[in-house]
Structure formats: C-alpha cells, structure tokens
Coordinates of C-alpha atoms in Angstrom, one line a residue:
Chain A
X1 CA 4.7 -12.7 29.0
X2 CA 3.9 -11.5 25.4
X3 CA 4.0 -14.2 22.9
X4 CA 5.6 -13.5 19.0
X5 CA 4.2 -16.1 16.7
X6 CA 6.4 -16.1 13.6
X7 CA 5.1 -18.0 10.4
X8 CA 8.5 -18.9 9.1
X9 CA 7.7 -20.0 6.0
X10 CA 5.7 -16.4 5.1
X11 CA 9.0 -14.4 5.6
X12 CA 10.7 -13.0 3.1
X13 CA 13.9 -11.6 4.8
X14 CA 13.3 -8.1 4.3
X15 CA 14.1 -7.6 7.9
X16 CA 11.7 -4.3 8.0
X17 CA 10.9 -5.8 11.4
X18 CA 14.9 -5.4 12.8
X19 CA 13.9 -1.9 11.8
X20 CA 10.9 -1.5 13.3
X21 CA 11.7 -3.2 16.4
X22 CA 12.6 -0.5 19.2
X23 CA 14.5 -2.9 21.4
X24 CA 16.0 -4.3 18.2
X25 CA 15.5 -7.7 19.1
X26 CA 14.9 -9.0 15.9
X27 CA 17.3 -10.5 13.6
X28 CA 17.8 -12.5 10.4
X29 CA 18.8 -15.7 11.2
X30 CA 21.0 -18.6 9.1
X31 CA 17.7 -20.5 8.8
X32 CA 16.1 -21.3 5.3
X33 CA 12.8 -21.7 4.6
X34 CA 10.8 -23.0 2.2
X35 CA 10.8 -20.1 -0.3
X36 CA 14.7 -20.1 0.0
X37 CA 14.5 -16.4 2.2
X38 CA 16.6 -16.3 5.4
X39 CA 14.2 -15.9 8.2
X40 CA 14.0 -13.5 11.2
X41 CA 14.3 -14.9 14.4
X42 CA 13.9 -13.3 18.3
X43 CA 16.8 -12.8 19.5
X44 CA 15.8 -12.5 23.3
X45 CA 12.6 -13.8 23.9
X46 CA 12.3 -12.5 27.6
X47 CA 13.2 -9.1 26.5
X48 CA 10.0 -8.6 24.1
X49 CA 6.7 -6.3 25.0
X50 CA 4.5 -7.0 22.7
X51 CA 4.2 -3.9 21.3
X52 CA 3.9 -5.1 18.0
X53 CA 5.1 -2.7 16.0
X54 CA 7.1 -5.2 14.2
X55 CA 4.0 -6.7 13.0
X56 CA 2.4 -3.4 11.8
X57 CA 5.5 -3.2 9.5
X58 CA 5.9 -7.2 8.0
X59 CA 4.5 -7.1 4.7
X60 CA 3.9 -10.4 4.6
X61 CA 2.3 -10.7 7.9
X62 CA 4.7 -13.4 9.3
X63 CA 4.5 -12.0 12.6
X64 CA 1.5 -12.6 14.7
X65 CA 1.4 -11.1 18.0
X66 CA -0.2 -11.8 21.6
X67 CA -0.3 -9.8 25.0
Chain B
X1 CA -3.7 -13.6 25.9
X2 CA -5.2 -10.8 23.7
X3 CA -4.1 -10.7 19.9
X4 CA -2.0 -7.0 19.6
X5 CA -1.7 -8.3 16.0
X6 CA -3.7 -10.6 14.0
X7 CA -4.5 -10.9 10.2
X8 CA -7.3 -9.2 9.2
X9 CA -10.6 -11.1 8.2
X10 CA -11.2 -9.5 4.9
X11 CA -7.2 -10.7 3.3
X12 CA -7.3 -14.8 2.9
X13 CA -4.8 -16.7 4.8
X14 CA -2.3 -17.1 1.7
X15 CA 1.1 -15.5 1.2
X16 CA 1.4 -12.7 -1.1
X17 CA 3.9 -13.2 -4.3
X18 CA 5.4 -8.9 -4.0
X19 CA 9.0 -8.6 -3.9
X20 CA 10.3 -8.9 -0.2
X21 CA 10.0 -5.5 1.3
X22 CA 7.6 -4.5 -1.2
X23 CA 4.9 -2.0 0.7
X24 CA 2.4 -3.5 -1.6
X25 CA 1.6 -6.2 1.7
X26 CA 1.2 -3.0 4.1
X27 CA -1.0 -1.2 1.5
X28 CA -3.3 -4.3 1.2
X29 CA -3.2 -5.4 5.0
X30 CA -4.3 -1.2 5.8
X31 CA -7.2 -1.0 3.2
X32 CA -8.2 -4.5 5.1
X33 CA -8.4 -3.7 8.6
X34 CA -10.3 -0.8 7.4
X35 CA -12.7 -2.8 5.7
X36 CA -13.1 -4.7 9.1
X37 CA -12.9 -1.9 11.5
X38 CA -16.2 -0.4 9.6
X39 CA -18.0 -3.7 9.3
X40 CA -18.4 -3.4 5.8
X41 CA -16.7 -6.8 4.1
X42 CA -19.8 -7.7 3.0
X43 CA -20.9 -4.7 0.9
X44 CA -17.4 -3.7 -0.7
X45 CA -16.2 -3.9 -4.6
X46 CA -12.6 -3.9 -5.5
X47 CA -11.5 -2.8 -8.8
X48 CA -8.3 -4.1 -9.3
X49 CA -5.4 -2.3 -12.1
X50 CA -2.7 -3.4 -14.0
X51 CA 0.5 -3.8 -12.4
X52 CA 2.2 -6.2 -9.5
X53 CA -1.5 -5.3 -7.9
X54 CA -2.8 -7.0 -10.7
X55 CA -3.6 -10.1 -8.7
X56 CA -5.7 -8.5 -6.1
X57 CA -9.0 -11.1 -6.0
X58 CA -6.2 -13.6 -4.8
X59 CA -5.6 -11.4 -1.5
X60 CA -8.9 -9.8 -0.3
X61 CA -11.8 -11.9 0.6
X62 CA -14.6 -9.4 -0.7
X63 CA -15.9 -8.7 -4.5
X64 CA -13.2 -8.1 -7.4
X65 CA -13.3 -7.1 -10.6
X66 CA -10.2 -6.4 -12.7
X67 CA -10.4 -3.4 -14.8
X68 CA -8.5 -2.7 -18.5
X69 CA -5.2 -0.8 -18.0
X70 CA -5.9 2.3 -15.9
X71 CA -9.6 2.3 -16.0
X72 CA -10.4 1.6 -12.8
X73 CA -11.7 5.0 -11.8
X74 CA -14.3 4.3 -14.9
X75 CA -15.2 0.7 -14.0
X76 CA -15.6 1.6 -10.4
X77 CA -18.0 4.5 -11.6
X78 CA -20.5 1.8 -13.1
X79 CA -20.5 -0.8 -10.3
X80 CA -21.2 2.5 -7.9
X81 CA -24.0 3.4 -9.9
X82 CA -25.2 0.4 -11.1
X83 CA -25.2 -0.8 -6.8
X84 CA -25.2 2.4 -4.9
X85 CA -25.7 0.2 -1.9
X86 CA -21.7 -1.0 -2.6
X87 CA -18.8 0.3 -1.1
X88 CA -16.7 0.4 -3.7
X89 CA -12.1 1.0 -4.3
X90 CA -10.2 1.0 -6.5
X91 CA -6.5 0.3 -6.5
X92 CA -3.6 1.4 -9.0
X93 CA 0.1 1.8 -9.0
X94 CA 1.5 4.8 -10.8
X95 CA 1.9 3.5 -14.2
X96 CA -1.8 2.6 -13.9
X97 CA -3.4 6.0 -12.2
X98 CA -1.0 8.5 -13.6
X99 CA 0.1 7.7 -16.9
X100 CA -2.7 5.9 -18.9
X101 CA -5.5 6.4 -16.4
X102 CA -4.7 9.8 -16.1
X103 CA -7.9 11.1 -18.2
X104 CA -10.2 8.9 -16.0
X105 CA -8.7 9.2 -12.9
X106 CA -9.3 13.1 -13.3
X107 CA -12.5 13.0 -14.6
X108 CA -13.6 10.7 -11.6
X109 CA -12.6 12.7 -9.7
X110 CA -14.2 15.9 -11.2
X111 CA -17.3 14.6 -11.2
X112 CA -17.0 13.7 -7.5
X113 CA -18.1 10.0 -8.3
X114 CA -18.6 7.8 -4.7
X115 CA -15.0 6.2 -4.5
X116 CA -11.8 5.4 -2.4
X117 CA -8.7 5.3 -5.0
X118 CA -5.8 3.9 -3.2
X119 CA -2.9 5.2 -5.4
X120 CA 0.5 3.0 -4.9
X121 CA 3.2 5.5 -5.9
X122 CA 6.5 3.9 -6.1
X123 CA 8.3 6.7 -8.9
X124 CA 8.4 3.4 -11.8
X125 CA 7.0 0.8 -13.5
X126 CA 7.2 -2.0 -11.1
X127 CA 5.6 -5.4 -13.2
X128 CA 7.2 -4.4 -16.5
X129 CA 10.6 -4.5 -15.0
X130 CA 11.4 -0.6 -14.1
X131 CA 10.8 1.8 -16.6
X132 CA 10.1 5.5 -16.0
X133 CA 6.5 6.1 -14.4
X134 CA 5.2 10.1 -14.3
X135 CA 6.2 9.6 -11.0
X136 CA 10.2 9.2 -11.7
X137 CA 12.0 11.5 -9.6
X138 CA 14.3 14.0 -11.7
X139 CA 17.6 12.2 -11.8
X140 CA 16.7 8.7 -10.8
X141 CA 17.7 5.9 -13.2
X142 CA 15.2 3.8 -14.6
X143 CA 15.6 1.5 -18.0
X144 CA 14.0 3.8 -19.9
X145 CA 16.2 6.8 -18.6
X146 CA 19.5 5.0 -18.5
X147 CA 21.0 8.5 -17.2
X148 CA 18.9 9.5 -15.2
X149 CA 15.2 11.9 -15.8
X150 CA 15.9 15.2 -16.7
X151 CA 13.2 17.7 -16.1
X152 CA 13.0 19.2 -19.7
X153 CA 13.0 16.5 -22.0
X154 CA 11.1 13.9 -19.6
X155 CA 9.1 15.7 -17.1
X156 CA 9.3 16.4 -13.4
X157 CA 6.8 14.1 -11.3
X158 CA 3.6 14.4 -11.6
X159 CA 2.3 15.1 -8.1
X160 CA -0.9 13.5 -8.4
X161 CA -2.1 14.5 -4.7
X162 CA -2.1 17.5 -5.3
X163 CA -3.9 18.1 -8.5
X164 CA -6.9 16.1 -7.6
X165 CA -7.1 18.5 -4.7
X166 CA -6.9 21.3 -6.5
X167 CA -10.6 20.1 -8.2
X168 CA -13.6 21.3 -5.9
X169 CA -15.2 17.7 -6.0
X170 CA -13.2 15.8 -3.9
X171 CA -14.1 15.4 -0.2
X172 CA -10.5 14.0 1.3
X173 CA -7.2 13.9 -0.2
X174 CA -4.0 12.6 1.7
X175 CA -0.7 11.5 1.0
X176 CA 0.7 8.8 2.7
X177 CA 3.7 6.8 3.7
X178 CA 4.4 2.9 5.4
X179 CA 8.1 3.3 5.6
X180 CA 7.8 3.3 9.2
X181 CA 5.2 2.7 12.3
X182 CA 4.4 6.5 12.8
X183 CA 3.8 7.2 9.1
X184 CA 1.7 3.5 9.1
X185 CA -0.7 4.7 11.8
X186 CA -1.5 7.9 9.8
X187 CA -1.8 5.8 6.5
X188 CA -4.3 3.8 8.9
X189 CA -6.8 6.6 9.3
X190 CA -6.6 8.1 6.2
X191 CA -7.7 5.0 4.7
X192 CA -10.5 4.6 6.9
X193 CA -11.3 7.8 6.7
X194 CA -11.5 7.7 2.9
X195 CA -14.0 4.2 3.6
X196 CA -15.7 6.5 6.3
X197 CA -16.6 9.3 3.7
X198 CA -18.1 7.1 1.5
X199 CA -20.5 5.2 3.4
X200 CA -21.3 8.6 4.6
X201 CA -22.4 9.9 0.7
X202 CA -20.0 12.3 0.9
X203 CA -18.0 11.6 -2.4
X204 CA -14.6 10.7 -3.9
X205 CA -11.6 10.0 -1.7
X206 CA -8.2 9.6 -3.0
X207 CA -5.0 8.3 -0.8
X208 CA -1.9 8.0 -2.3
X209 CA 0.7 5.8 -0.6
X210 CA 4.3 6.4 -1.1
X211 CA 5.8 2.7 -1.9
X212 CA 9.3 1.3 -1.8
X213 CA 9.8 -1.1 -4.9
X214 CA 13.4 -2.6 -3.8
X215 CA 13.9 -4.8 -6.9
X216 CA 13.2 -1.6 -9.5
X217 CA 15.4 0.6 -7.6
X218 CA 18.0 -2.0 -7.1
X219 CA 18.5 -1.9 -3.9
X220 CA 18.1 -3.9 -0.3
X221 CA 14.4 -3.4 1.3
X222 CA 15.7 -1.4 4.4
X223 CA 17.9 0.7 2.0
X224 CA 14.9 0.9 -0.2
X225 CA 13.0 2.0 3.2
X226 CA 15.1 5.1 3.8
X227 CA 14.9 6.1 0.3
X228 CA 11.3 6.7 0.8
X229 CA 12.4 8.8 3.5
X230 CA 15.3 10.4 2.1
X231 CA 14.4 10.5 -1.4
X232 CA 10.5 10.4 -1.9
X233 CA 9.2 12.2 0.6
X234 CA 11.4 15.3 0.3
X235 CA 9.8 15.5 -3.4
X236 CA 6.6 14.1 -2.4
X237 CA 5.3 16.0 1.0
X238 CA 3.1 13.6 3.1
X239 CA -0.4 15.2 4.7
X240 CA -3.8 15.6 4.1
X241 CA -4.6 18.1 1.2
X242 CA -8.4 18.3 1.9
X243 CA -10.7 16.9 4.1
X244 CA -10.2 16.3 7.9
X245 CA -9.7 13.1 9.4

C-alpha cells in the first residue's frame, strides 16, 4: 500500500494539494501546528495511489511519498 | 517501498519562510532536482537577486553569491568567466530582471554569456509589499496603481520571454507555469534543459516561471492558483520560444 508521509509542522495550509489531488482525498484539517497554519490531512488512507502528484505541487515539500 | 517523492539533495532540509502557496518553493524544488538529475551539485554557482528570493543560500546546498539589485546576469557573467568549469544561475523575480536589471539582463543575453536565468514573474513587487512591477497586468491593482494599470500612462507588461528571443544569442527560451501538475512537468524539462545547454557550451538559457504571489494579489492560494490560469497565462502565453527540448 502506498505510504503519504506528511511533515505537519512544514505545511502551510495552502491546500494546493486538495487541488492537485485527483481522488481529492486531501483535506485541511482543524489541527494547528506549530507555525499556527491548519494542516492537511488524508482523508481516506486506503483510497490513495501514490501517485504523488500532490507532492509535486506542495511548495513546502510537506508531503513525502512512498510506493 | 520506493520514494515517488523525496526532497531533493541539493535544497537543505529546512522550511522555507514564502508566503503559503507562494510558487517560490516549486520554482526552487524544480531548479534542484535538476541540479541532481544532471549530477552537477558540485560544480554549480547561484547568484541570488533582490526580492522574497533574496534568501536563496539558506535553501540550496551548492555555492551562492548574492548580487546588488538586478545585477545578477552581470555577476553571474564574471563567476562564468572567471571558472568556466562552473555551472552557473541566476535567479530574479520581476522587479529584479525586468525593471532595474533590465539593461543587464539584455545585454547578457546579447552577448550569449554561459547562463540559466530563472525569471520568477509574478506581475508585482512581492518583498516591498505589492507595488506595480513591468509585469503588472493592464487593470490589475497594485499600491502604486490604486485603480488599476492603464496601458498609456503606465505601460502594458513587458513580455520578457519574448524579447530575449527575439535576440540571435540565445540557445533556449521557455515560458513556464507550476499552477498545476501538467504545466510542473513541462517547467521540469525546461529547466533541465536550460542546465543541459549549458554544460553542453551551448550558451545563455532563460526560463521564465509564471508565479502566484497570494498575499500581493490579496487573495487565497488556490484562488491565487486559478488566476495564473485565468489571468496570467491568457496575457502571458506558456511554450518554448527557441530552442527544443
């Protein structure tokens, strides 16, 4: 199963990933971090394949993905 | 498990201070896994410019030097010739390139010097806090044109792309965008491409990247996404203007 690594405290909560995402499993969560941004989060983990276009678009890097 | 994406080795590991949703983080993470894909960390010279870029040598983990307000182009031209063996960019927003670097960034580019200039186009002054660039698109608002930039009176955007591939010198010219995973996998091979054509000998490369600057244009990054699309690209056509990939 593909695995989405998500440094929390890099994202900024643009959410460019919910737009990259074609599945649009990606979402900004309630969270904080620690710069104060409301993080993304994976909505449905099982339904993710690793394409990792959302990656390609973070421009923080925040996203790290595996296949 | 196989990494589909990892950070590249020539950025550190530390987060970047843009705006969130600035392209800025694309732009640098693009020139870096270009530097990596051609194996050339080692050899490669950044000359940073004035603007939210300013802070460069903080980001890349190869050789910076910062130049005076929009003379890249002209620093870069010593280092080259000084250490041909160096592979060297530059890296300028619009306020930097195509207002008061405008005299060297031509003339670098007429004389067909051994560069890559990465031009960050986001249509206003990002770091001074949004005042019209050459760039400005007729109408938009900026501090400095409270009602908007009227053609006669301010200018129409300078189209930067385009005139430096109108001069014979160049080898590749391209206009890019990173609004969105297509147009980011063309910005990927032109800016390898324009690494390529350097450690070939074959001259001056220039890529200009289409940039959303949410905080300047007051909006949200996602709206501030489709106004690249909407807005910029309509008055700033993407492609490659000369050169092949």
């Amino acid at each position: 199963m593909p695995k989405l690594v998500l440094y929390k405290d890099r994202c900024k909560g643009c959410a460019l990933c919910t737009l990259a995402c074609p599945k649009h499993l990606l979402e900004i969560s309630t969270e904080i971090n620690r710069q104060g941004y409301y993080v993304i989060s994976l909505a449905a983990p099982g339904k993710c394949n690793g394409c990792g276009l959302c990656a390609e678009m973070c421009p923080d890097m925040a996203i790290e993905v595996w296949r | 498990m196989k990494p589909v994406f990892k950070r590249p080795k020539s950025l550190y590991d530390v987060p970047f201070h843009y705006c969130p949703g600035c392209h800025h983080g694309i732009a640098h993470r693009l020139i870096a896994e270009a530097i990596d894909a051609l194996g050339i960390q080692e050899r490669v010279v950044a000359v940073a410019s004035i603007g939210c870029s300013v802070f460069l040598y903080d980001y890349f983990a190869v050789d910076v030097l910062e130049a005076p307000h929009g003379r890249a182009p002209a620093v870069g031209t010593g280092i080259k010739r000084a250490r041909p063996e160096s592979i060297v960019f530059t890296y300028q927003g619009d306020g930097d390139l195509a207002a008061i670097g405008l005299a060297e960034t031509i003339h670098a580019a007429n004389r067909g010097e051994q560069l890559a200039v990465f031009f960050i186009n986001n249509t206003i002054y990002g770091m001074t806090g949004g005042q019209m660039a050459p760039t400005t698109l007729p109408g938009q608002k900026t501090t400095t044109t409270p009602l908007g930039r009227r053609v006669i009176g301010e200018g129409a955007p300078l189209k930067m792309a385009e005139m430096i591939a109108a001069l014979k010198p160049p080898a590749f010219v391209a206009r890019v965008a990173v609004n969105n995973s297509k147009s980011i996998f063309q910005a990927k091979k032109a800016v390898q491409q324009a690494f390529r054509i350097q450690v070939e000998g074959k001259g001056y490369a220039f890529v200009e990247f289409l940039s959303a600057c949410p905080t300047n244009w007051k909006m949200t990054p996602c709206e501030a996404n489709r106004h690249v699309s909407e807005a910029l690209i309509p008055e700033f056509p993407l492609g490659i203007f000369k050169g092949d990939l």
